[in-house]
Amino acid sequence: ETGVTQSPTHLIKTRGQQVTLRCSSQSGHNTVSWYQQALGQGPQFIFQYYREEENGRGNFPPRFSGLQFPNYSSELNVNALELDDSALYLCASSALRVPYEQYFGPGTRLTVT
Amino acid sequence: SQELEQSPQSLIVQEGKNLTINCTSSKTLYGLYWYKQKYGEGLIFLMMLQKGGEEKSHEKITAKLDEKKQQSSLHITASQPSHAGIYLCGSPLLNAGGTSYGKLTFGQGTILTVHP
């Protein structure tokens, strides 16, 4: 069984730029959730995707957007990067029948300078 | 204030000691999930509690859910350096509309250090 993978591992961007983070879900899982974790905090829910559509969204502005592909992999796009976007971005996958039993990837560390 | 509050925020213990981490919710709990995280890495799923009074154990870690108190506890027996890390509780807390849309709300985490 393949676990959740994310790429890249680390990324450094400049304020105002755009970034795309990628996630491959665990085999057998059809739902992907994205979280942002600032230093010293718990993860904050960004949104969830199921069947290539956004299924729910947290308190994040529209410049945070996502995609899910037919193979259930997903992308997180952030436009007009701000310094406060610096964080660990976590992707989690789950099966629809147990949507809260979420398995996390290793994360992408984004630094905005 | 946090919807899920963990206590203590950090804990330093000597190897072999027992310890307990608590997670208290300001809302009704419909399930509680415990995760462990190494600094800067992803979350590792530990266990899921779904019913009031439920207790689960895995190796030396036991978790309990008290729905009436809106609280869960994670107990580690005879701690080892391999237990060190950040422990996070998460729950699908409902929003004002009565939904959670697959969102897990997390506590701020408890940092555990185990000295050999």
Short mmCIF file of C-alpha atoms in Angstrom, two decimals:
data_model
loop_
_atom_site.label_atom_id
_atom_site.label_comp_id
_atom_site.label_asym_id
_atom_site.label_seq_id
_atom_site.Cartn_x
_atom_site.Cartn_y
_atom_site.Cartn_z
CA GLU A 1 0.00 0.00 0.00
CA THR A 2 1.41 3.37 -1.04
CA GLY A 3 1.13 6.20 1.48
CA VAL A 4 0.45 9.87 0.86
CA THR A 5 3.29 11.64 -0.95
CA GLN A 6 3.87 15.36 -1.42
CA SER A 7 6.19 17.43 -3.57
CA PRO A 8 8.30 19.41 -3.33
CA THR A 9 9.71 18.92 0.17
CA HIS A 10 10.87 22.51 0.53
CA LEU A 11 10.22 25.66 -1.44
CA ILE A 12 11.36 29.26 -1.18
CA LYS A 13 9.32 31.95 -2.93
CA THR A 14 9.21 35.72 -3.02
CA ARG A 15 6.23 37.76 -1.88
CA GLY A 16 3.76 38.25 -4.73
CA GLN A 17 4.73 35.06 -6.56
CA GLN A 18 2.54 32.03 -7.14
CA VAL A 19 3.17 28.46 -5.98
CA THR A 20 1.79 24.99 -6.75
CA LEU A 21 2.09 22.12 -4.30
CA ARG A 22 1.30 18.53 -5.24
CA CYS A 23 -0.12 15.54 -3.42
CA SER A 24 -0.70 11.90 -4.30
CA SER A 25 -3.29 10.20 -2.15
CA GLN A 26 -2.96 6.82 -0.50
CA SER A 27 -4.16 3.96 -2.67
CA GLY A 28 -7.86 3.30 -2.21
CA HIS A 29 -8.56 6.85 -0.99
CA ASN A 30 -10.72 9.21 -3.05
CA THR A 31 -10.82 12.30 -0.83
CA VAL A 32 -8.00 14.80 -0.32
CA SER A 33 -7.79 17.53 2.32
CA TRP A 34 -5.22 20.32 2.60
CA TYR A 35 -4.04 21.94 5.82
CA GLN A 36 -1.71 24.80 6.69
CA GLN A 37 0.42 24.47 9.81
CA ALA A 38 2.21 27.56 11.11
CA LEU A 39 5.12 27.09 13.46
CA GLY A 40 3.98 26.03 16.94
CA GLN A 41 0.33 25.65 15.90
CA GLY A 42 -1.98 22.81 14.99
CA PRO A 43 -2.93 22.31 11.32
CA GLN A 44 -5.65 24.61 9.94
CA PHE A 45 -8.07 23.21 7.36
CA ILE A 46 -7.85 24.87 3.94
CA PHE A 47 -10.25 22.74 1.87
CA GLN A 48 -11.22 19.22 0.87
CA TYR A 49 -11.73 17.69 -2.57
CA TYR A 50 -13.91 14.77 -3.56
CA ARG A 51 -14.72 13.71 -7.12
CA GLU A 52 -12.66 16.62 -8.45
CA GLU A 53 -14.83 19.19 -6.67
CA GLU A 54 -14.30 21.28 -3.56
CA ASN A 55 -16.29 19.63 -0.78
CA GLY A 56 -15.68 22.12 2.02
CA ARG A 57 -13.48 25.12 2.79
CA GLY A 58 -11.93 26.71 5.85
CA ASN A 59 -11.27 30.40 6.49
CA PHE A 60 -8.79 30.96 3.68
CA PRO A 61 -9.03 33.64 0.97
CA PRO A 62 -9.80 32.79 -2.69
CA ARG A 63 -6.11 33.10 -3.63
CA PHE A 64 -5.85 29.60 -2.13
CA SER A 65 -7.28 27.26 -4.74
CA GLY A 66 -7.05 23.58 -5.52
CA LEU A 67 -7.60 20.85 -8.03
CA GLN A 68 -8.22 17.13 -7.83
CA PHE A 69 -7.50 14.87 -10.76
CA PRO A 70 -9.25 11.65 -11.90
CA ASN A 71 -6.51 9.58 -10.22
CA TYR A 72 -7.39 11.40 -6.93
CA SER A 73 -4.08 13.29 -6.81
CA SER A 74 -4.39 16.96 -5.95
CA GLU A 75 -2.76 20.36 -6.26
CA LEU A 76 -2.83 23.38 -3.96
CA ASN A 77 -2.23 26.72 -5.66
CA VAL A 78 -1.52 29.92 -3.80
CA ASN A 79 -1.45 33.23 -5.68
CA ALA A 80 0.00 36.57 -4.59
CA LEU A 81 2.07 35.01 -1.83
CA GLU A 82 2.32 36.88 1.46
CA LEU A 83 4.92 36.53 4.20
CA ASP A 84 2.28 34.94 6.48
CA ASP A 85 1.85 32.11 3.97
CA SER A 86 5.15 30.68 5.20
CA ALA A 87 4.16 27.38 6.79
CA LEU A 88 4.15 23.60 6.48
CA TYR A 89 1.43 22.54 4.01
CA LEU A 90 -0.01 19.13 4.70
CA CYS A 91 -2.09 16.96 2.46
CA ALA A 92 -4.27 14.19 3.87
CA SER A 93 -6.25 11.51 2.09
CA SER A 94 -9.22 9.49 3.27
CA ALA A 95 -11.93 7.20 2.00
CA LEU A 96 -15.36 8.83 1.66
CA ARG A 97 -16.99 6.28 3.99
CA VAL A 98 -14.62 7.38 6.78
CA PRO A 99 -13.83 11.00 5.81
CA TYR A 100 -12.27 11.97 9.13
CA GLU A 101 -9.83 9.05 9.29
CA GLN A 102 -7.24 11.11 7.46
CA TYR A 103 -3.72 9.96 6.61
CA PHE A 104 -1.16 12.69 6.16
CA GLY A 105 1.77 13.15 3.84
CA PRO A 106 5.17 14.43 4.97
CA GLY A 107 4.31 18.04 4.09
CA THR A 108 5.84 20.81 1.99
CA ARG A 109 7.72 23.54 3.84
CA LEU A 110 7.02 26.87 2.11
CA THR A 111 9.10 29.92 2.95
CA VAL A 112 8.04 33.30 1.57
CA THR A 113 10.66 36.05 1.66
CA SER B 1 -9.62 30.91 22.04
CA GLN B 2 -9.01 27.43 20.69
CA GLU B 3 -11.97 25.11 20.10
CA LEU B 4 -9.73 22.20 21.10
CA GLU B 5 -7.39 22.95 23.98
CA GLN B 6 -4.53 20.62 24.79
CA SER B 7 -2.73 20.46 28.11
CA PRO B 8 0.01 20.64 28.95
CA GLN B 9 1.57 22.59 26.07
CA SER B 10 4.87 20.85 26.71
CA LEU B 11 6.07 18.01 28.87
CA ILE B 12 9.53 16.80 29.82
CA VAL B 13 9.78 13.39 31.44
CA GLN B 14 12.45 10.89 32.35
CA GLU B 15 12.46 7.62 30.43
CA GLY B 16 10.24 5.05 32.11
CA LYS B 17 7.78 7.57 33.56
CA ASN B 18 4.06 7.57 32.79
CA LEU B 19 2.39 10.67 31.41
CA THR B 20 -1.02 11.98 30.33
CA ILE B 21 -1.99 14.54 27.71
CA ASN B 22 -5.49 16.02 27.73
CA CYS B 23 -7.65 17.43 24.96
CA THR B 24 -10.75 19.45 25.87
CA SER B 25 -13.35 20.67 23.42
CA SER B 26 -15.62 23.71 23.62
CA LYS B 27 -18.13 21.88 21.40
CA THR B 28 -19.77 18.46 21.29
CA LEU B 29 -17.32 15.79 20.22
CA TYR B 30 -18.31 13.52 17.36
CA GLY B 31 -15.17 11.46 17.36
CA LEU B 32 -11.64 12.27 18.41
CA TYR B 33 -8.41 11.51 16.54
CA TRP B 34 -4.92 11.41 17.99
CA TYR B 35 -1.84 12.03 15.87
CA LYS B 36 1.89 12.20 16.50
CA GLN B 37 4.20 14.53 14.60
CA LYS B 38 7.96 14.72 14.44
CA TYR B 39 9.11 18.34 14.15
CA GLY B 40 8.55 19.65 10.61
CA GLU B 41 7.14 16.37 9.35
CA GLY B 42 3.71 14.91 8.57
CA LEU B 43 1.21 13.62 11.10
CA ILE B 44 1.17 9.93 12.00
CA PHE B 45 -2.28 8.52 12.78
CA LEU B 46 -2.34 6.92 16.23
CA MET B 47 -5.95 6.09 16.99
CA MET B 48 -9.57 7.09 16.57
CA LEU B 49 -12.22 7.22 19.29
CA GLN B 50 -15.84 7.38 18.22
CA LYS B 51 -18.08 6.54 21.15
CA GLY B 52 -18.39 7.96 24.62
CA GLY B 53 -16.43 5.89 27.11
CA GLU B 54 -14.40 4.27 24.36
CA GLU B 55 -10.85 3.32 25.25
CA LYS B 56 -8.21 2.10 22.82
CA SER B 57 -4.65 0.95 23.31
CA HIS B 58 -1.73 0.48 20.98
CA GLU B 59 1.52 -0.74 22.43
CA LYS B 60 2.10 1.57 25.43
CA ILE B 61 -0.34 4.29 24.41
CA THR B 62 -3.94 4.37 25.67
CA ALA B 63 -6.57 6.91 24.67
CA LYS B 64 -9.98 7.49 26.23
CA LEU B 65 -12.98 9.56 25.22
CA ASP B 66 -15.37 11.15 27.72
CA GLU B 67 -18.19 12.65 25.64
CA LYS B 68 -19.99 14.14 28.65
CA LYS B 69 -16.92 16.12 29.64
CA GLN B 70 -16.10 16.81 25.96
CA GLN B 71 -12.63 15.55 26.73
CA SER B 72 -10.10 12.94 25.66
CA SER B 73 -6.89 11.82 27.29
CA LEU B 74 -3.79 10.12 25.90
CA HIS B 75 -1.75 8.12 28.40
CA ILE B 76 1.74 6.75 27.76
CA THR B 77 3.03 4.06 30.07
CA ALA B 78 6.76 3.62 30.70
CA SER B 79 7.77 6.34 28.24
CA GLN B 80 10.71 5.83 25.89
CA PRO B 81 12.77 8.31 23.82
CA SER B 82 10.91 7.01 20.74
CA HIS B 83 7.71 8.53 22.19
CA ALA B 84 9.15 12.03 21.88
CA GLY B 85 7.38 14.35 19.46
CA ILE B 86 4.31 16.54 19.15
CA TYR B 87 0.96 14.99 19.99
CA LEU B 88 -2.11 16.48 18.35
CA CYS B 89 -5.78 15.83 18.92
CA GLY B 90 -8.27 16.50 16.13
CA SER B 91 -12.04 16.33 15.85
CA PRO B 92 -14.74 17.01 13.23
CA LEU B 93 -16.32 19.87 15.20
CA LEU B 94 -19.51 21.14 13.63
CA ASN B 95 -19.83 24.72 12.44
CA ALA B 96 -22.86 26.95 13.06
CA GLY B 97 -24.62 25.29 10.13
CA GLY B 98 -24.24 21.86 11.68
CA THR B 99 -21.66 20.60 9.21
CA SER B 100 -17.93 20.02 9.21
CA TYR B 101 -17.27 19.25 5.51
CA GLY B 102 -14.48 16.81 6.15
CA LYS B 103 -12.63 19.34 8.28
CA LEU B 104 -10.64 18.18 11.28
CA THR B 105 -10.13 20.88 13.89
CA PHE B 106 -6.87 20.41 15.76
CA GLY B 107 -5.54 21.42 19.12
CA GLN B 108 -2.31 23.39 19.29
CA GLY B 109 -0.28 20.29 20.13
CA THR B 110 1.68 19.01 23.13
CA ILE B 111 5.45 18.79 22.80
CA LEU B 112 6.79 15.70 24.57
CA THR B 113 10.48 15.33 25.43
CA VAL B 114 11.71 12.06 26.97
CA HIS B 115 15.15 12.11 28.56
CA PRO B 116 17.05 8.80 28.55
#
